[in-house]
């Protein structure tokens, strides 16, 4: 599995912990930035990740900002992207099974690192159900 990850300044510290965790899992990750805690614009990094997902360069994307909201709004403007803002494990599992979400968004000011890593593991380890009804519903918007 290949991943792309991006953040703004609000998500930079959490992204460092996520990168360590993904490395320990042996997952290949493209980190598109940002690369420090200086103030920056989250849509820039959202677009870098969604471009990699839409190109098929990576299988899934992870976006982290302060709330996760800006990242999810920006990501979902891109055709082909199904970005899910998840701050609990149930939603992370359900959005893979039901929505075939291809980008996970989180807010570093909302969840601690421990929960964030559980959410990420759940998202990555849950396959799409392939149920006809879910395929049909997704087809309305992607
Ligand atoms: C940055 O202060 C903050 O607005 C951003 O990280 C994000 O929460 C936007 O949705």
Tab-separated table of N, CA and C and ligand atoms in Angstrom:
chain	number	residue	atom	x	y	z
A	1	UNK	N	0.833	-1.192	0.000
A	1	UNK	CA	0.000	0.000	0.000
A	1	UNK	C	0.875	1.254	0.000
A	2	UNK	N	0.497	2.218	-0.862
A	2	UNK	CA	1.228	3.489	-0.902
A	2	UNK	C	0.308	4.607	-0.417
A	3	UNK	N	0.853	5.499	0.363
A	3	UNK	CA	0.089	6.618	0.914
A	3	UNK	C	0.736	7.945	0.569
A	4	UNK	N	-0.096	8.994	0.524
A	4	UNK	CA	0.401	10.372	0.512
A	4	UNK	C	-0.147	11.069	1.743
A	5	UNK	N	0.656	11.928	2.335
A	5	UNK	CA	0.214	12.656	3.530
A	5	UNK	C	0.601	14.123	3.393
A	6	UNK	N	-0.296	14.989	3.838
A	6	UNK	CA	-0.021	16.420	3.825
A	6	UNK	C	-0.651	17.080	5.034
A	7	UNK	N	-0.156	18.241	5.364
A	7	UNK	CA	-0.683	18.962	6.531
A	7	UNK	C	-0.448	20.460	6.337
A	8	UNK	N	-1.069	21.253	7.194
A	8	UNK	CA	-0.673	22.656	7.323
A	8	UNK	C	0.034	22.794	8.675
A	9	UNK	N	0.280	24.043	9.069
A	9	UNK	CA	1.015	24.275	10.319
A	9	UNK	C	0.269	23.691	11.515
A	10	UNK	N	-1.084	23.693	11.439
A	10	UNK	CA	-1.882	23.159	12.546
A	10	UNK	C	-1.725	21.654	12.709
A	11	UNK	N	-1.337	20.982	11.648
A	11	UNK	CA	-1.210	19.531	11.688
A	11	UNK	C	0.218	19.024	11.682
A	12	UNK	N	1.170	19.957	11.675
A	12	UNK	CA	2.568	19.547	11.463
A	12	UNK	C	3.091	18.615	12.562
A	13	UNK	N	2.822	18.925	13.818
A	13	UNK	CA	3.366	18.093	14.905
A	13	UNK	C	2.733	16.699	14.891
A	14	UNK	N	1.440	16.637	14.655
A	14	UNK	CA	0.786	15.325	14.590
A	14	UNK	C	1.292	14.533	13.392
A	15	UNK	N	1.518	15.216	12.288
A	15	UNK	CA	2.014	14.502	11.098
A	15	UNK	C	3.341	13.820	11.394
A	16	UNK	N	4.189	14.437	12.183
A	16	UNK	CA	5.474	13.805	12.514
A	16	UNK	C	5.239	12.470	13.225
A	17	UNK	N	4.284	12.450	14.141
A	17	UNK	CA	3.989	11.199	14.857
A	17	UNK	C	3.377	10.164	13.915
A	18	UNK	N	2.536	10.628	13.015
A	18	UNK	CA	1.916	9.719	12.049
A	18	UNK	C	2.981	9.110	11.132
A	19	UNK	N	3.920	9.922	10.696
A	19	UNK	CA	4.987	9.416	9.815
A	19	UNK	C	5.816	8.347	10.511
A	20	UNK	N	6.120	8.569	11.778
A	20	UNK	CA	6.872	7.567	12.553
A	20	UNK	C	6.095	6.260	12.630
A	21	UNK	N	4.805	6.382	12.878
A	21	UNK	CA	3.941	5.206	12.999
A	21	UNK	C	3.861	4.444	11.680
A	22	UNK	N	3.701	5.157	10.594
A	22	UNK	CA	3.584	4.507	9.292
A	22	UNK	C	4.909	3.851	8.893
A	23	UNK	N	6.004	4.487	9.248
A	23	UNK	CA	7.318	3.889	8.975
A	23	UNK	C	7.476	2.589	9.755
A	24	UNK	N	7.026	2.597	10.996
A	24	UNK	CA	7.115	1.380	11.823
A	24	UNK	C	6.257	0.266	11.244
A	25	UNK	N	5.183	0.635	10.551
A	25	UNK	CA	4.333	-0.361	9.902
A	25	UNK	C	4.883	-0.781	8.543
A	26	UNK	N	5.942	-0.127	8.091
A	26	UNK	CA	6.544	-0.474	6.809
A	26	UNK	C	5.758	0.004	5.609
A	27	UNK	N	4.962	1.047	5.805
A	27	UNK	CA	4.127	1.584	4.721
A	27	UNK	C	4.875	2.682	3.988
A	28	UNK	N	4.839	2.622	2.653
A	28	UNK	CA	5.503	3.625	1.821
A	28	UNK	C	4.661	4.905	1.807
A	29	UNK	N	5.271	6.029	2.162
A	29	UNK	CA	4.535	7.287	2.294
A	29	UNK	C	5.232	8.403	1.522
A	30	UNK	N	4.464	9.139	0.737
A	30	UNK	CA	4.954	10.369	0.127
A	30	UNK	C	4.464	11.529	0.981
A	31	UNK	N	5.382	12.279	1.568
A	31	UNK	CA	5.051	13.435	2.407
A	31	UNK	C	5.179	14.692	1.554
A	32	UNK	N	4.030	15.338	1.281
A	32	UNK	CA	4.022	16.511	0.393
A	32	UNK	C	4.244	17.815	1.153
A	33	UNK	N	4.441	17.763	2.467
A	33	UNK	CA	4.586	18.959	3.280
A	33	UNK	C	3.292	19.280	4.000
A	34	UNK	N	3.262	20.403	4.747
A	34	UNK	CA	4.340	21.361	4.945
A	34	UNK	C	5.462	20.747	5.790
A	35	UNK	N	6.576	21.479	5.832
A	35	UNK	CA	7.773	20.911	6.435
A	35	UNK	C	8.216	21.593	7.713
A	36	UNK	N	7.400	22.519	8.194
A	36	UNK	CA	7.684	23.137	9.500
A	36	UNK	C	6.384	23.738	10.034
A	37	UNK	N	6.483	24.407	11.159
A	37	UNK	CA	5.287	24.931	11.796
A	37	UNK	C	4.914	26.344	11.377
A	38	UNK	N	5.535	26.852	10.321
A	38	UNK	CA	5.221	28.208	9.853
A	38	UNK	C	3.834	28.241	9.210
A	39	UNK	N	3.140	29.347	9.415
A	39	UNK	CA	1.781	29.479	8.901
A	39	UNK	C	1.737	29.287	7.386
A	40	UNK	N	0.793	28.489	6.929
A	40	UNK	CA	0.675	28.208	5.500
A	40	UNK	C	-0.792	27.923	5.168
A	41	UNK	N	-1.076	27.667	3.903
A	41	UNK	CA	-2.456	27.515	3.431
A	41	UNK	C	-2.778	26.041	3.152
A	42	UNK	N	-3.744	25.515	3.908
A	42	UNK	CA	-4.045	24.079	3.792
A	42	UNK	C	-4.486	23.624	2.397
A	43	UNK	N	-5.166	24.484	1.568
A	43	UNK	CA	-5.561	23.966	0.250
A	43	UNK	C	-4.378	23.577	-0.638
A	44	UNK	N	-3.240	24.200	-0.408
A	44	UNK	CA	-2.040	23.868	-1.200
A	44	UNK	C	-1.662	22.400	-0.986
A	45	UNK	N	-1.714	21.976	0.255
A	45	UNK	CA	-1.273	20.609	0.581
A	45	UNK	C	-2.379	19.591	0.316
A	46	UNK	N	-3.612	20.036	0.438
A	46	UNK	CA	-4.720	19.168	0.051
A	46	UNK	C	-4.608	18.796	-1.424
A	47	UNK	N	-4.344	19.798	-2.260
A	47	UNK	CA	-4.269	19.564	-3.709
A	47	UNK	C	-3.111	18.638	-4.063
A	48	UNK	N	-1.998	18.788	-3.386
A	48	UNK	CA	-0.848	17.912	-3.672
A	48	UNK	C	-1.207	16.457	-3.383
A	49	UNK	N	-1.904	16.214	-2.287
A	49	UNK	CA	-2.279	14.839	-1.935
A	49	UNK	C	-3.367	14.320	-2.872
A	50	UNK	N	-4.392	15.125	-3.140
A	50	UNK	CA	-5.479	14.627	-3.998
A	50	UNK	C	-4.994	14.378	-5.429
A	51	UNK	N	-4.049	15.147	-5.890
A	51	UNK	CA	-3.477	14.894	-7.229
A	51	UNK	C	-2.803	13.527	-7.270
A	52	UNK	N	-2.087	13.173	-6.216
A	52	UNK	CA	-1.403	11.869	-6.179
A	52	UNK	C	-2.410	10.729	-6.105
A	53	UNK	N	-3.499	10.940	-5.357
A	53	UNK	CA	-4.547	9.917	-5.277
A	53	UNK	C	-5.227	9.768	-6.636
A	54	UNK	N	-5.595	10.874	-7.239
A	54	UNK	CA	-6.307	10.807	-8.519
A	54	UNK	C	-5.436	10.274	-9.649
A	55	UNK	N	-4.131	10.491	-9.556
A	55	UNK	CA	-3.212	9.968	-10.576
A	55	UNK	C	-2.961	8.467	-10.391
A	56	UNK	N	-3.371	7.932	-9.242
A	56	UNK	CA	-3.103	6.518	-8.973
A	56	UNK	C	-1.681	6.259	-8.491
A	57	UNK	N	-0.971	7.336	-8.210
A	57	UNK	CA	0.403	7.204	-7.697
A	57	UNK	C	0.393	6.589	-6.306
A	58	UNK	N	-0.660	6.899	-5.541
A	58	UNK	CA	-0.837	6.317	-4.206
A	58	UNK	C	-2.257	5.750	-4.118
A	59	UNK	N	-2.439	4.878	-3.137
A	59	UNK	CA	-3.753	4.258	-2.955
A	59	UNK	C	-4.687	5.141	-2.133
A	60	UNK	N	-4.144	5.768	-1.101
A	60	UNK	CA	-4.946	6.560	-0.166
A	60	UNK	C	-4.160	7.790	0.280
A	61	UNK	N	-4.898	8.803	0.763
A	61	UNK	CA	-4.262	10.015	1.271
A	61	UNK	C	-4.683	10.310	2.698
A	62	UNK	N	-3.815	11.020	3.394
A	62	UNK	CA	-4.115	11.504	4.749
A	62	UNK	C	-3.814	12.996	4.779
A	63	UNK	N	-4.777	13.774	5.302
A	63	UNK	CA	-4.617	15.231	5.401
A	63	UNK	C	-4.901	15.674	6.832
A	64	UNK	N	-4.021	16.495	7.376
A	64	UNK	CA	-4.161	16.945	8.763
A	64	UNK	C	-4.023	18.464	8.813
A	65	UNK	N	-5.034	19.117	9.385
A	65	UNK	CA	-4.917	20.542	9.701
A	65	UNK	C	-5.360	20.715	11.151
A	66	UNK	N	-5.701	21.931	11.536
A	66	UNK	CA	-6.074	22.137	12.928
A	66	UNK	C	-7.367	21.421	13.285
A	67	UNK	N	-8.366	21.595	12.442
A	67	UNK	CA	-9.671	20.980	12.671
A	67	UNK	C	-9.942	19.774	11.774
A	68	UNK	N	-9.249	19.698	10.661
A	68	UNK	CA	-9.551	18.712	9.622
A	68	UNK	C	-10.639	19.194	8.676
A	69	UNK	N	-11.314	20.259	9.046
A	69	UNK	CA	-12.470	20.718	8.256
A	69	UNK	C	-12.021	21.376	6.951
A	70	UNK	N	-11.077	22.279	7.041
A	70	UNK	CA	-10.601	22.948	5.829
A	70	UNK	C	-10.031	21.950	4.834
A	71	UNK	N	-9.252	21.017	5.331
A	71	UNK	CA	-8.672	19.995	4.451
A	71	UNK	C	-9.770	19.177	3.774
A	72	UNK	N	-10.806	18.817	4.531
A	72	UNK	CA	-11.853	17.978	3.930
A	72	UNK	C	-12.672	18.773	2.916
A	73	UNK	N	-12.921	20.043	3.210
A	73	UNK	CA	-13.642	20.874	2.236
A	73	UNK	C	-12.857	20.989	0.938
A	74	UNK	N	-11.570	21.286	1.065
A	74	UNK	CA	-10.718	21.458	-0.124
A	74	UNK	C	-10.612	20.146	-0.897
A	75	UNK	N	-10.375	19.054	-0.201
A	75	UNK	CA	-10.175	17.765	-0.879
A	75	UNK	C	-11.432	17.348	-1.634
A	76	UNK	N	-12.596	17.572	-1.036
A	76	UNK	CA	-13.840	17.111	-1.667
A	76	UNK	C	-14.271	17.960	-2.856
A	77	UNK	N	-13.567	19.060	-3.121
A	77	UNK	CA	-13.808	19.837	-4.341
A	77	UNK	C	-13.203	19.159	-5.558
A	78	UNK	N	-12.335	18.197	-5.338
A	78	UNK	CA	-11.641	17.535	-6.445
A	78	UNK	C	-12.441	16.315	-6.896
A	79	UNK	N	-12.859	16.269	-8.182
A	79	UNK	CA	-13.568	15.095	-8.678
A	79	UNK	C	-12.753	13.825	-8.427
A	80	UNK	N	-13.429	12.786	-8.028
A	80	UNK	CA	-12.749	11.512	-7.780
A	80	UNK	C	-12.314	11.329	-6.341
A	81	UNK	N	-12.325	12.434	-5.586
A	81	UNK	CA	-11.900	12.357	-4.186
A	81	UNK	C	-13.115	12.173	-3.285
A	82	UNK	N	-13.001	11.198	-2.401
A	82	UNK	CA	-14.004	10.978	-1.359
A	82	UNK	C	-13.264	11.105	-0.030
A	83	UNK	N	-13.257	12.340	0.471
A	83	UNK	CA	-12.504	12.625	1.695
A	83	UNK	C	-13.430	12.559	2.898
A	84	UNK	N	-12.989	11.881	3.935
A	84	UNK	CA	-13.794	11.702	5.143
A	84	UNK	C	-13.080	12.323	6.339
A	85	UNK	N	-13.802	13.189	7.027
A	85	UNK	CA	-13.279	13.786	8.270
A	85	UNK	C	-13.657	12.857	9.422
A	86	UNK	N	-12.681	12.240	10.027
A	86	UNK	CA	-12.943	11.229	11.059
A	86	UNK	C	-12.194	11.542	12.340
A	87	UNK	N	-12.952	11.578	13.430
A	87	UNK	CA	-12.334	11.760	14.737
A	87	UNK	C	-12.730	10.630	15.685
A	88	UNK	N	-13.194	9.537	15.095
A	88	UNK	CA	-13.501	8.345	15.890
A	88	UNK	C	-13.283	7.121	15.018
A	89	UNK	N	-13.077	6.000	15.673
A	89	UNK	CA	-12.731	4.761	14.981
A	89	UNK	C	-13.926	4.211	14.202
A	90	UNK	N	-15.126	4.342	14.761
A	90	UNK	CA	-16.318	3.845	14.057
A	90	UNK	C	-16.454	4.503	12.690
A	91	UNK	N	-16.306	5.825	12.645
A	91	UNK	CA	-16.454	6.541	11.366
A	91	UNK	C	-15.368	6.135	10.376
A	92	UNK	N	-14.157	5.935	10.878
A	92	UNK	CA	-13.055	5.542	9.988
A	92	UNK	C	-13.347	4.197	9.334
A	93	UNK	N	-13.903	3.269	10.100
A	93	UNK	CA	-14.242	1.948	9.559
A	93	UNK	C	-15.418	2.056	8.596
A	94	UNK	N	-16.446	2.784	9.002
A	94	UNK	CA	-17.664	2.878	8.189
A	94	UNK	C	-17.412	3.600	6.869
A	95	UNK	N	-16.571	4.615	6.900
A	95	UNK	CA	-16.376	5.374	5.656
A	95	UNK	C	-15.567	4.587	4.642
A	96	UNK	N	-14.730	3.662	5.088
A	96	UNK	CA	-14.061	2.775	4.125
A	96	UNK	C	-15.066	1.741	3.595
A	97	UNK	N	-15.848	1.155	4.491
A	97	UNK	CA	-16.776	0.099	4.083
A	97	UNK	C	-17.905	0.636	3.201
A	98	UNK	N	-18.441	1.801	3.554
A	98	UNK	CA	-19.645	2.307	2.878
A	98	UNK	C	-19.336	3.318	1.785
A	99	UNK	N	-18.375	4.202	2.021
A	99	UNK	CA	-18.117	5.305	1.087
A	99	UNK	C	-16.886	5.084	0.217
A	100	UNK	N	-16.139	4.028	0.485
A	100	UNK	CA	-14.850	3.807	-0.192
A	100	UNK	C	-14.024	5.094	-0.160
A	101	UNK	N	-14.002	5.738	1.001
A	101	UNK	CA	-13.230	6.978	1.147
A	101	UNK	C	-11.784	6.746	0.738
A	102	UNK	N	-11.239	7.701	-0.025
A	102	UNK	CA	-9.842	7.548	-0.451
A	102	UNK	C	-8.917	8.579	0.189
A	103	UNK	N	-9.473	9.464	0.997
A	103	UNK	CA	-8.659	10.422	1.765
A	103	UNK	C	-9.238	10.518	3.173
A	104	UNK	N	-8.369	10.416	4.147
A	104	UNK	CA	-8.747	10.588	5.557
A	104	UNK	C	-8.276	11.967	6.026
A	105	UNK	N	-9.196	12.751	6.597
A	105	UNK	CA	-8.854	14.065	7.139
A	105	UNK	C	-9.029	14.043	8.651
A	106	UNK	N	-8.103	14.694	9.334
A	106	UNK	CA	-8.182	14.775	10.796
A	106	UNK	C	-7.721	16.145	11.265
A	107	UNK	N	-8.221	16.515	12.450
A	107	UNK	CA	-7.829	17.769	13.070
A	107	UNK	C	-6.912	17.513	14.250
A	108	UNK	N	-5.723	18.065	14.174
A	108	UNK	CA	-4.736	17.840	15.243
A	108	UNK	C	-5.114	18.560	16.535
A	109	UNK	N	-6.031	19.555	16.410
A	109	UNK	CA	-6.484	20.256	17.610
A	109	UNK	C	-7.727	19.592	18.201
A	110	UNK	N	-8.153	18.512	17.568
A	110	UNK	CA	-9.367	17.818	17.998
A	110	UNK	C	-9.035	16.496	18.679
A	111	UNK	N	-8.112	15.753	18.086
A	111	UNK	CA	-7.757	14.428	18.633
A	111	UNK	C	-6.291	14.400	19.048
A	112	UNK	N	-5.995	13.601	20.072
A	112	UNK	CA	-4.618	13.342	20.462
A	112	UNK	C	-3.981	12.319	19.536
A	113	UNK	N	-2.674	12.180	19.677
A	113	UNK	CA	-1.938	11.288	18.771
A	113	UNK	C	-2.379	9.837	18.933
A	114	UNK	N	-2.671	9.415	20.160
A	114	UNK	CA	-3.053	8.015	20.370
A	114	UNK	C	-4.292	7.650	19.597
A	115	UNK	N	-5.319	8.472	19.689
A	115	UNK	CA	-6.554	8.213	18.950
A	115	UNK	C	-6.332	8.379	17.453
A	116	UNK	N	-5.579	9.383	17.077
A	116	UNK	CA	-5.326	9.615	15.647
A	116	UNK	C	-4.696	8.378	15.004
A	117	UNK	N	-3.766	7.747	15.687
A	117	UNK	CA	-3.105	6.568	15.109
A	117	UNK	C	-4.064	5.386	15.015
A	118	UNK	N	-4.963	5.256	15.997
A	118	UNK	CA	-5.975	4.193	15.917
A	118	UNK	C	-6.927	4.430	14.753
A	119	UNK	N	-7.293	5.679	14.551
A	119	UNK	CA	-8.175	6.032	13.433
A	119	UNK	C	-7.478	5.711	12.110
A	120	UNK	N	-6.218	6.077	12.013
A	120	UNK	CA	-5.466	5.808	10.775
A	120	UNK	C	-5.359	4.311	10.529
A	121	UNK	N	-5.000	3.551	11.533
A	121	UNK	CA	-4.882	2.097	11.349
A	121	UNK	C	-6.206	1.494	10.900
A	122	UNK	N	-7.293	1.943	11.499
A	122	UNK	CA	-8.613	1.426	11.121
A	122	UNK	C	-8.929	1.770	9.676
A	123	UNK	N	-8.659	3.004	9.292
A	123	UNK	CA	-8.918	3.457	7.920
A	123	UNK	C	-8.114	2.622	6.920
A	124	UNK	N	-6.851	2.419	7.220
A	124	UNK	CA	-5.976	1.711	6.281
A	124	UNK	C	-6.293	0.226	6.206
A	125	UNK	N	-6.762	-0.339	7.287
A	125	UNK	CA	-6.939	-1.798	7.369
A	125	UNK	C	-8.351	-2.256	7.028
A	126	UNK	N	-9.248	-1.325	6.734
A	126	UNK	CA	-10.636	-1.679	6.408
A	126	UNK	C	-10.862	-1.588	4.903
A	127	UNK	N	-11.244	-2.684	4.261
A	127	UNK	CA	-11.529	-2.626	2.815
A	127	UNK	C	-12.925	-2.099	2.527
A	128	UNK	N	-13.127	-1.623	1.318
A	128	UNK	CA	-14.468	-1.259	0.838
A	128	UNK	C	-15.317	-2.526	0.776
A	129	UNK	N	-16.568	-2.399	1.133
A	129	UNK	CA	-17.441	-3.577	1.189
A	129	UNK	C	-17.708	-4.187	-0.179
A	130	UNK	N	-17.653	-3.352	-1.230
A	130	UNK	CA	-18.023	-3.761	-2.602
A	130	UNK	C	-19.512	-4.066	-2.733
A	131	UNK	N	-20.314	-3.721	-1.728
A	131	UNK	CA	-21.752	-3.958	-1.823
A	131	UNK	C	-22.357	-3.105	-2.948
A	132	UNK	N	-23.296	-3.703	-3.675
A	132	UNK	CA	-23.923	-3.007	-4.813
A	132	UNK	C	-24.543	-1.688	-4.380
A	133	UNK	N	-25.200	-1.694	-3.205
A	133	UNK	CA	-25.892	-0.462	-2.798
A	133	UNK	C	-24.904	0.663	-2.512
A	134	UNK	N	-23.748	0.305	-2.001
A	134	UNK	CA	-22.744	1.345	-1.725
A	134	UNK	C	-22.092	1.837	-3.020
A	135	UNK	N	-21.853	0.919	-3.943
A	135	UNK	CA	-21.315	1.323	-5.252
A	135	UNK	C	-22.295	2.276	-5.930
A	136	UNK	N	-23.590	1.931	-5.873
A	136	UNK	CA	-24.613	2.779	-6.494
A	136	UNK	C	-24.634	4.176	-5.837
A	137	UNK	N	-24.602	4.217	-4.524
A	137	UNK	CA	-24.685	5.517	-3.841
A	137	UNK	C	-23.475	6.378	-4.132
A	138	UNK	N	-22.300	5.770	-4.157
A	138	UNK	CA	-21.085	6.535	-4.452
A	138	UNK	C	-21.139	7.095	-5.869
A	139	UNK	N	-21.770	6.328	-6.776
A	139	UNK	CA	-21.799	6.753	-8.177
A	139	UNK	C	-22.577	8.051	-8.379
A	140	UNK	N	-23.413	8.421	-7.425
A	140	UNK	CA	-24.145	9.699	-7.524
A	140	UNK	C	-23.182	10.886	-7.530
A	141	UNK	N	-22.058	10.747	-6.822
A	141	UNK	CA	-21.199	11.923	-6.657
A	141	UNK	C	-19.754	11.704	-7.067
A	142	UNK	N	-19.424	10.569	-7.627
A	142	UNK	CA	-18.022	10.412	-8.053
A	142	UNK	C	-17.909	9.507	-9.269
B	1	LIG	C1	-5.198	27.139	10.855
B	1	LIG	O1	-5.206	28.049	11.913
B	1	LIG	C2	-6.529	26.438	10.755
B	1	LIG	O2	-7.505	27.309	10.304
B	1	LIG	C3	-6.425	25.232	9.874
B	1	LIG	O3	-5.455	24.370	10.355
B	1	LIG	C4	-7.673	24.383	9.735
B	1	LIG	O4	-8.203	24.081	10.983
B	1	LIG	C5	-8.694	24.890	8.805
B	1	LIG	O5	-9.743	24.279	8.606
